[in-house]
Amino acid sequence: MNEELPQANDAVCFAPWTLGEAILLGFIGVFVFMMTLAALNFVWRPTFGLPRSEARMLDVNLDCFAMGVGGYLSILMLRKRRVEGFWSSIEWNASTIPMIAFAGVGLLGSLVLRAVSTRQLVPERIVGLYGSGLLLVLILLSTFLLQPILEEVYFRGILFAGIASKLDTAKSIFIVTVIFDLVHAQHQLIVLPFAIAVGIVRVSTRSTANCFAMHAAYNLGAILWGVR
């Protein structure tokens, strides 16, 4: 049986996202990211005596956390402190079996990427690749959880809904895919096939949760297989 995952309380109708709201939230996210980065570089960096690699990944996690908090507060401001129905507004539509299935697709996709880019399928040893256990935990927290949830909620959730309020579905997901690829400028050739695939999942299943599952599993696979 297809077990439905718990959803957020959607008792109060959450108005559809407008293009203006989606763009504003995007600018706020970039602003919070830049301010957090500046604060970590010029004001206070909580390294806690960690080695350089661990300290750098701690910065990434703090950036993600700051963007999440900034986004939540911005939604409260835009929607007059009413966030009930948010998950329905981005078509989260979480369901266990499809999420597991698309997670498998994400893992397979990362393995295919490794085969294409390195011409070998044998995964790297995690300990040898990432050094300490703390570093691996920090990488998993940011890459497997925080980054996928933030990116999918915004790109395939809020931004897609905002653009779709003005354009048809095909044009909307195309624009979102292009923007998503441009944001990942350092890995555009690697990200583009993935972005296209996630866009297809978003449109065909009408579920941002499926996109998150695929994205998180893809990132996890990149960690496990040593994809750079």
PDB file of C-alpha atoms in Angstrom:
ATOM      1  CA  MET A   1       0.000   0.000   0.000  1.00  0.00           C
ATOM      2  CA  ASN A   2       1.236   3.480  -0.823  1.00  0.00           C
ATOM      3  CA  GLU A   3       1.683   5.046   2.610  1.00  0.00           C
ATOM      4  CA  GLU A   4       1.211   8.795   2.703  1.00  0.00           C
ATOM      5  CA  LEU A   5       3.794  10.692   4.696  1.00  0.00           C
ATOM      6  CA  PRO A   6       2.633  13.260   7.279  1.00  0.00           C
ATOM      7  CA  GLN A   7       1.975  16.617   5.712  1.00  0.00           C
ATOM      8  CA  ALA A   8       2.139  20.069   7.191  1.00  0.00           C
ATOM      9  CA  ASN A   9      -1.099  21.528   8.560  1.00  0.00           C
ATOM     10  CA  ASP A  10      -2.855  22.889   5.484  1.00  0.00           C
ATOM     11  CA  ALA A  11      -6.090  23.882   7.185  1.00  0.00           C
ATOM     12  CA  VAL A  12      -5.698  27.504   6.158  1.00  0.00           C
ATOM     13  CA  CYS A  13      -5.543  28.162   2.426  1.00  0.00           C
ATOM     14  CA  PHE A  14      -2.124  29.416   1.369  1.00  0.00           C
ATOM     15  CA  ALA A  15      -2.414  31.776  -1.603  1.00  0.00           C
ATOM     16  CA  PRO A  16      -0.524  30.728  -4.759  1.00  0.00           C
ATOM     17  CA  TRP A  17       2.980  32.113  -5.199  1.00  0.00           C
ATOM     18  CA  THR A  18       3.312  35.124  -7.461  1.00  0.00           C
ATOM     19  CA  LEU A  19       6.307  35.739  -9.691  1.00  0.00           C
ATOM     20  CA  GLY A  20       7.175  38.856  -7.701  1.00  0.00           C
ATOM     21  CA  GLU A  21       7.231  36.943  -4.419  1.00  0.00           C
ATOM     22  CA  ALA A  22       9.380  34.179  -5.926  1.00  0.00           C
ATOM     23  CA  ILE A  23      11.923  36.674  -7.274  1.00  0.00           C
ATOM     24  CA  LEU A  24      11.979  38.595  -3.993  1.00  0.00           C
ATOM     25  CA  LEU A  25      12.639  35.427  -1.995  1.00  0.00           C
ATOM     26  CA  GLY A  26      15.452  34.558  -4.395  1.00  0.00           C
ATOM     27  CA  PHE A  27      17.109  37.937  -3.848  1.00  0.00           C
ATOM     28  CA  ILE A  28      16.669  37.591  -0.096  1.00  0.00           C
ATOM     29  CA  GLY A  29      18.336  34.164  -0.233  1.00  0.00           C
ATOM     30  CA  VAL A  30      21.316  35.559  -2.152  1.00  0.00           C
ATOM     31  CA  PHE A  31      21.560  38.511   0.248  1.00  0.00           C
ATOM     32  CA  VAL A  32      21.492  36.270   3.338  1.00  0.00           C
ATOM     33  CA  PHE A  33      24.103  34.001   1.754  1.00  0.00           C
ATOM     34  CA  MET A  34      26.443  36.902   1.006  1.00  0.00           C
ATOM     35  CA  MET A  35      25.980  38.492   4.432  1.00  0.00           C
ATOM     36  CA  THR A  36      26.609  35.188   6.196  1.00  0.00           C
ATOM     37  CA  LEU A  37      29.697  34.588   4.076  1.00  0.00           C
ATOM     38  CA  ALA A  38      30.978  38.083   4.857  1.00  0.00           C
ATOM     39  CA  ALA A  39      30.314  37.617   8.572  1.00  0.00           C
ATOM     40  CA  LEU A  40      32.171  34.309   8.620  1.00  0.00           C
ATOM     41  CA  ASN A  41      35.140  35.815   6.782  1.00  0.00           C
ATOM     42  CA  PHE A  42      35.417  39.218   8.409  1.00  0.00           C
ATOM     43  CA  VAL A  43      33.547  39.190  11.721  1.00  0.00           C
ATOM     44  CA  TRP A  44      33.581  35.800  13.438  1.00  0.00           C
ATOM     45  CA  ARG A  45      34.353  32.305  12.217  1.00  0.00           C
ATOM     46  CA  PRO A  46      33.470  29.586  14.752  1.00  0.00           C
ATOM     47  CA  THR A  47      36.231  27.123  13.843  1.00  0.00           C
ATOM     48  CA  PHE A  48      36.335  25.545  17.334  1.00  0.00           C
ATOM     49  CA  GLY A  49      39.900  24.512  16.612  1.00  0.00           C
ATOM     50  CA  LEU A  50      38.788  22.290  13.720  1.00  0.00           C
ATOM     51  CA  PRO A  51      41.087  21.400  10.826  1.00  0.00           C
ATOM     52  CA  ARG A  52      40.688  23.505   7.702  1.00  0.00           C
ATOM     53  CA  SER A  53      38.468  21.047   5.787  1.00  0.00           C
ATOM     54  CA  GLU A  54      36.062  20.588   8.703  1.00  0.00           C
ATOM     55  CA  ALA A  55      35.951  24.345   9.359  1.00  0.00           C
ATOM     56  CA  ARG A  56      35.123  25.010   5.710  1.00  0.00           C
ATOM     57  CA  MET A  57      32.265  22.505   5.746  1.00  0.00           C
ATOM     58  CA  LEU A  58      31.015  24.017   8.999  1.00  0.00           C
ATOM     59  CA  ASP A  59      30.821  27.338   7.133  1.00  0.00           C
ATOM     60  CA  VAL A  60      28.717  25.678   4.420  1.00  0.00           C
ATOM     61  CA  ASN A  61      26.308  24.295   7.000  1.00  0.00           C
ATOM     62  CA  LEU A  62      26.013  27.662   8.743  1.00  0.00           C
ATOM     63  CA  ASP A  63      25.302  29.316   5.376  1.00  0.00           C
ATOM     64  CA  CYS A  64      22.549  26.787   4.646  1.00  0.00           C
ATOM     65  CA  PHE A  65      21.076  27.248   8.110  1.00  0.00           C
ATOM     66  CA  ALA A  66      21.102  31.040   7.753  1.00  0.00           C
ATOM     67  CA  MET A  67      19.401  30.835   4.358  1.00  0.00           C
ATOM     68  CA  GLY A  68      16.746  28.522   5.762  1.00  0.00           C
ATOM     69  CA  VAL A  69      16.018  30.836   8.679  1.00  0.00           C
ATOM     70  CA  GLY A  70      16.061  33.876   6.394  1.00  0.00           C
ATOM     71  CA  GLY A  71      13.650  32.191   3.987  1.00  0.00           C
ATOM     72  CA  TYR A  72      11.264  31.198   6.764  1.00  0.00           C
ATOM     73  CA  LEU A  73      11.230  34.713   8.232  1.00  0.00           C
ATOM     74  CA  SER A  74      10.725  36.192   4.757  1.00  0.00           C
ATOM     75  CA  ILE A  75       7.723  33.913   4.160  1.00  0.00           C
ATOM     76  CA  LEU A  76       6.285  35.023   7.492  1.00  0.00           C
ATOM     77  CA  MET A  77       6.741  38.644   6.430  1.00  0.00           C
ATOM     78  CA  LEU A  78       5.282  38.172   2.947  1.00  0.00           C
ATOM     79  CA  ARG A  79       2.328  36.122   4.146  1.00  0.00           C
ATOM     80  CA  LYS A  80       1.562  38.135   7.298  1.00  0.00           C
ATOM     81  CA  ARG A  81       2.732  35.437   9.720  1.00  0.00           C
ATOM     82  CA  ARG A  82       0.543  32.765   8.165  1.00  0.00           C
ATOM     83  CA  VAL A  83       2.439  29.733   6.875  1.00  0.00           C
ATOM     84  CA  GLU A  84      -0.310  27.110   7.101  1.00  0.00           C
ATOM     85  CA  GLY A  85      -0.745  25.476   3.727  1.00  0.00           C
ATOM     86  CA  PHE A  86       2.821  26.238   2.620  1.00  0.00           C
ATOM     87  CA  TRP A  87       3.593  22.662   1.583  1.00  0.00           C
ATOM     88  CA  SER A  88       0.486  22.479  -0.564  1.00  0.00           C
ATOM     89  CA  SER A  89       1.444  25.755  -2.232  1.00  0.00           C
ATOM     90  CA  ILE A  90       4.645  24.167  -3.582  1.00  0.00           C
ATOM     91  CA  GLU A  91       2.975  20.796  -4.323  1.00  0.00           C
ATOM     92  CA  TRP A  92       5.159  18.927  -1.847  1.00  0.00           C
ATOM     93  CA  ASN A  93       2.865  15.879  -2.067  1.00  0.00           C
ATOM     94  CA  ALA A  94       5.104  13.470  -0.148  1.00  0.00           C
ATOM     95  CA  SER A  95       4.401   9.756  -0.518  1.00  0.00           C
ATOM     96  CA  THR A  96       6.698   6.989   0.698  1.00  0.00           C
ATOM     97  CA  ILE A  97       6.916   4.603  -2.252  1.00  0.00           C
ATOM     98  CA  PRO A  98       7.464   7.230  -4.988  1.00  0.00           C
ATOM     99  CA  MET A  99      10.083   8.992  -2.847  1.00  0.00           C
ATOM    100  CA  ILE A 100      11.968   5.711  -2.343  1.00  0.00           C
ATOM    101  CA  ALA A 101      11.745   4.983  -6.055  1.00  0.00           C
ATOM    102  CA  PHE A 102      13.086   8.380  -7.085  1.00  0.00           C
ATOM    103  CA  ALA A 103      15.798   8.153  -4.440  1.00  0.00           C
ATOM    104  CA  GLY A 104      16.900   4.977  -6.205  1.00  0.00           C
ATOM    105  CA  VAL A 105      16.888   6.839  -9.514  1.00  0.00           C
ATOM    106  CA  GLY A 106      19.046   9.550  -7.961  1.00  0.00           C
ATOM    107  CA  LEU A 107      21.597   7.029  -6.674  1.00  0.00           C
ATOM    108  CA  LEU A 108      21.685   5.303 -10.044  1.00  0.00           C
ATOM    109  CA  GLY A 109      22.124   8.642 -11.797  1.00  0.00           C
ATOM    110  CA  SER A 110      25.134   9.532  -9.656  1.00  0.00           C
ATOM    111  CA  LEU A 111      26.664   6.116 -10.407  1.00  0.00           C
ATOM    112  CA  VAL A 112      26.142   6.628 -14.144  1.00  0.00           C
ATOM    113  CA  LEU A 113      27.780  10.050 -13.843  1.00  0.00           C
ATOM    114  CA  ARG A 114      30.788   8.457 -12.174  1.00  0.00           C
ATOM    115  CA  ALA A 115      31.023   5.835 -14.930  1.00  0.00           C
ATOM    116  CA  VAL A 116      30.875   8.504 -17.641  1.00  0.00           C
ATOM    117  CA  SER A 117      33.322  10.899 -15.983  1.00  0.00           C
ATOM    118  CA  THR A 118      35.891   8.376 -14.708  1.00  0.00           C
ATOM    119  CA  ARG A 119      35.170   5.265 -16.825  1.00  0.00           C
ATOM    120  CA  GLN A 120      35.071   3.127 -13.699  1.00  0.00           C
ATOM    121  CA  LEU A 121      32.283   2.015 -11.382  1.00  0.00           C
ATOM    122  CA  VAL A 122      34.264   1.012  -8.291  1.00  0.00           C
ATOM    123  CA  PRO A 123      33.432   3.524  -5.501  1.00  0.00           C
ATOM    124  CA  GLU A 124      36.163   5.288  -3.571  1.00  0.00           C
ATOM    125  CA  ARG A 125      36.625   4.355   0.078  1.00  0.00           C
ATOM    126  CA  ILE A 126      34.751   6.968   2.071  1.00  0.00           C
ATOM    127  CA  VAL A 127      37.282   7.193   4.907  1.00  0.00           C
ATOM    128  CA  GLY A 128      40.166   7.499   2.492  1.00  0.00           C
ATOM    129  CA  LEU A 129      38.361  10.159   0.466  1.00  0.00           C
ATOM    130  CA  TYR A 130      37.036  12.348   3.262  1.00  0.00           C
ATOM    131  CA  GLY A 131      39.502  11.824   6.099  1.00  0.00           C
ATOM    132  CA  SER A 132      37.734  12.189   9.435  1.00  0.00           C
ATOM    133  CA  GLY A 133      34.305  11.055  10.530  1.00  0.00           C
ATOM    134  CA  LEU A 134      33.372  14.629  11.516  1.00  0.00           C
ATOM    135  CA  LEU A 135      34.142  15.867   8.020  1.00  0.00           C
ATOM    136  CA  LEU A 136      31.918  13.174   6.536  1.00  0.00           C
ATOM    137  CA  VAL A 137      29.070  14.089   8.921  1.00  0.00           C
ATOM    138  CA  LEU A 138      29.344  17.785   7.972  1.00  0.00           C
ATOM    139  CA  ILE A 139      29.407  16.914   4.268  1.00  0.00           C
ATOM    140  CA  LEU A 140      26.362  14.671   4.627  1.00  0.00           C
ATOM    141  CA  LEU A 141      24.448  17.278   6.642  1.00  0.00           C
ATOM    142  CA  SER A 142      24.960  19.988   4.051  1.00  0.00           C
ATOM    143  CA  THR A 143      25.051  17.994   0.812  1.00  0.00           C
ATOM    144  CA  PHE A 144      22.525  15.263   1.606  1.00  0.00           C
ATOM    145  CA  LEU A 145      19.986  17.247   3.659  1.00  0.00           C
ATOM    146  CA  LEU A 146      20.242  21.044   3.838  1.00  0.00           C
ATOM    147  CA  GLN A 147      21.180  21.919   0.261  1.00  0.00           C
ATOM    148  CA  PRO A 148      18.646  19.602  -1.421  1.00  0.00           C
ATOM    149  CA  ILE A 149      15.722  20.723   0.765  1.00  0.00           C
ATOM    150  CA  LEU A 150      16.525  24.423   0.341  1.00  0.00           C
ATOM    151  CA  GLU A 151      17.071  24.157  -3.409  1.00  0.00           C
ATOM    152  CA  GLU A 152      14.017  22.027  -4.145  1.00  0.00           C
ATOM    153  CA  VAL A 153      11.676  24.093  -1.964  1.00  0.00           C
ATOM    154  CA  TYR A 154      12.813  27.234  -3.767  1.00  0.00           C
ATOM    155  CA  PHE A 155      13.545  26.183  -7.369  1.00  0.00           C
ATOM    156  CA  ARG A 156      11.044  23.402  -8.053  1.00  0.00           C
ATOM    157  CA  GLY A 157       8.639  24.747  -5.432  1.00  0.00           C
ATOM    158  CA  ILE A 158       8.344  28.516  -5.027  1.00  0.00           C
ATOM    159  CA  LEU A 159      10.100  29.706  -8.200  1.00  0.00           C
ATOM    160  CA  PHE A 160       8.364  27.181 -10.440  1.00  0.00           C
ATOM    161  CA  ALA A 161       4.975  28.114  -8.971  1.00  0.00           C
ATOM    162  CA  GLY A 162       5.715  31.817  -9.405  1.00  0.00           C
ATOM    163  CA  ILE A 163       6.776  31.484 -13.048  1.00  0.00           C
ATOM    164  CA  ALA A 164       3.894  29.088 -13.755  1.00  0.00           C
ATOM    165  CA  SER A 165       1.507  31.840 -12.659  1.00  0.00           C
ATOM    166  CA  LYS A 166       2.579  33.738 -15.805  1.00  0.00           C
ATOM    167  CA  LEU A 167       3.693  31.035 -18.274  1.00  0.00           C
ATOM    168  CA  ASP A 168       2.737  27.504 -19.201  1.00  0.00           C
ATOM    169  CA  THR A 169       4.249  24.492 -17.453  1.00  0.00           C
ATOM    170  CA  ALA A 170       6.832  23.610 -20.123  1.00  0.00           C
ATOM    171  CA  LYS A 171       8.252  27.130 -20.321  1.00  0.00           C
ATOM    172  CA  SER A 172       8.226  27.469 -16.535  1.00  0.00           C
ATOM    173  CA  ILE A 173      10.199  24.301 -15.853  1.00  0.00           C
ATOM    174  CA  PHE A 174      12.610  25.158 -18.684  1.00  0.00           C
ATOM    175  CA  ILE A 175      13.359  28.541 -17.119  1.00  0.00           C
ATOM    176  CA  VAL A 176      13.761  26.991 -13.659  1.00  0.00           C
ATOM    177  CA  THR A 177      16.142  24.361 -15.067  1.00  0.00           C
ATOM    178  CA  VAL A 178      18.289  26.986 -16.794  1.00  0.00           C
ATOM    179  CA  ILE A 179      18.462  29.149 -13.668  1.00  0.00           C
ATOM    180  CA  PHE A 180      19.288  26.126 -11.499  1.00  0.00           C
ATOM    181  CA  ASP A 181      22.112  25.173 -13.866  1.00  0.00           C
ATOM    182  CA  LEU A 182      23.498  28.721 -13.956  1.00  0.00           C
ATOM    183  CA  VAL A 183      23.503  28.918 -10.157  1.00  0.00           C
ATOM    184  CA  HIS A 184      25.759  25.845 -10.125  1.00  0.00           C
ATOM    185  CA  ALA A 185      28.303  27.535 -12.367  1.00  0.00           C
ATOM    186  CA  GLN A 186      31.261  25.395 -11.262  1.00  0.00           C
ATOM    187  CA  HIS A 187      29.508  22.159 -12.209  1.00  0.00           C
ATOM    188  CA  GLN A 188      27.209  23.155 -15.071  1.00  0.00           C
ATOM    189  CA  LEU A 189      27.985  20.215 -17.364  1.00  0.00           C
ATOM    190  CA  ILE A 190      27.431  17.753 -14.504  1.00  0.00           C
ATOM    191  CA  VAL A 191      24.351  19.502 -13.120  1.00  0.00           C
ATOM    192  CA  LEU A 192      22.486  20.074 -16.405  1.00  0.00           C
ATOM    193  CA  PRO A 193      21.409  16.445 -17.092  1.00  0.00           C
ATOM    194  CA  PHE A 194      20.377  16.111 -13.461  1.00  0.00           C
ATOM    195  CA  ALA A 195      18.442  19.401 -13.543  1.00  0.00           C
ATOM    196  CA  ILE A 196      16.582  18.281 -16.655  1.00  0.00           C
ATOM    197  CA  ALA A 197      15.703  14.937 -15.052  1.00  0.00           C
ATOM    198  CA  VAL A 198      14.459  16.558 -11.835  1.00  0.00           C
ATOM    199  CA  GLY A 199      12.426  19.024 -13.879  1.00  0.00           C
ATOM    200  CA  ILE A 200      10.727  16.134 -15.667  1.00  0.00           C
ATOM    201  CA  VAL A 201       9.997  14.503 -12.300  1.00  0.00           C
ATOM    202  CA  ARG A 202       8.508  17.749 -10.985  1.00  0.00           C
ATOM    203  CA  VAL A 203       6.153  18.162 -13.924  1.00  0.00           C
ATOM    204  CA  SER A 204       5.190  14.515 -14.355  1.00  0.00           C
ATOM    205  CA  THR A 205       4.553  13.696 -10.681  1.00  0.00           C
ATOM    206  CA  ARG A 206       3.477  17.141  -9.426  1.00  0.00           C
ATOM    207  CA  SER A 207       5.565  16.454  -6.317  1.00  0.00           C
ATOM    208  CA  THR A 208       8.410  18.580  -4.991  1.00  0.00           C
ATOM    209  CA  ALA A 209       9.047  15.863  -2.389  1.00  0.00           C
ATOM    210  CA  ASN A 210       9.972  13.426  -5.166  1.00  0.00           C
ATOM    211  CA  CYS A 211      12.441  16.001  -6.475  1.00  0.00           C
ATOM    212  CA  PHE A 212      13.950  16.330  -2.997  1.00  0.00           C
ATOM    213  CA  ALA A 213      14.308  12.553  -2.631  1.00  0.00           C
ATOM    214  CA  MET A 214      16.007  12.279  -6.011  1.00  0.00           C
ATOM    215  CA  HIS A 215      18.246  15.285  -5.322  1.00  0.00           C
ATOM    216  CA  ALA A 216      19.298  14.088  -1.856  1.00  0.00           C
ATOM    217  CA  ALA A 217      20.034  10.564  -3.101  1.00  0.00           C
ATOM    218  CA  TYR A 218      21.962  11.911  -6.097  1.00  0.00           C
ATOM    219  CA  ASN A 219      24.122  14.005  -3.774  1.00  0.00           C
ATOM    220  CA  LEU A 220      24.594  11.039  -1.448  1.00  0.00           C
ATOM    221  CA  GLY A 221      25.726   8.951  -4.391  1.00  0.00           C
ATOM    222  CA  ALA A 222      28.183  11.663  -5.413  1.00  0.00           C
ATOM    223  CA  ILE A 223      29.666  11.426  -1.913  1.00  0.00           C
ATOM    224  CA  LEU A 224      29.759   7.627  -1.857  1.00  0.00           C
ATOM    225  CA  TRP A 225      31.167   7.188  -5.358  1.00  0.00           C
ATOM    226  CA  GLY A 226      33.616  10.068  -5.006  1.00  0.00           C
ATOM    227  CA  VAL A 227      32.139  12.219  -7.793  1.00  0.00           C
ATOM    228  CA  ARG A 228      33.715  15.694  -7.750  1.00  0.00           C
TER     229      ARG A 228
END
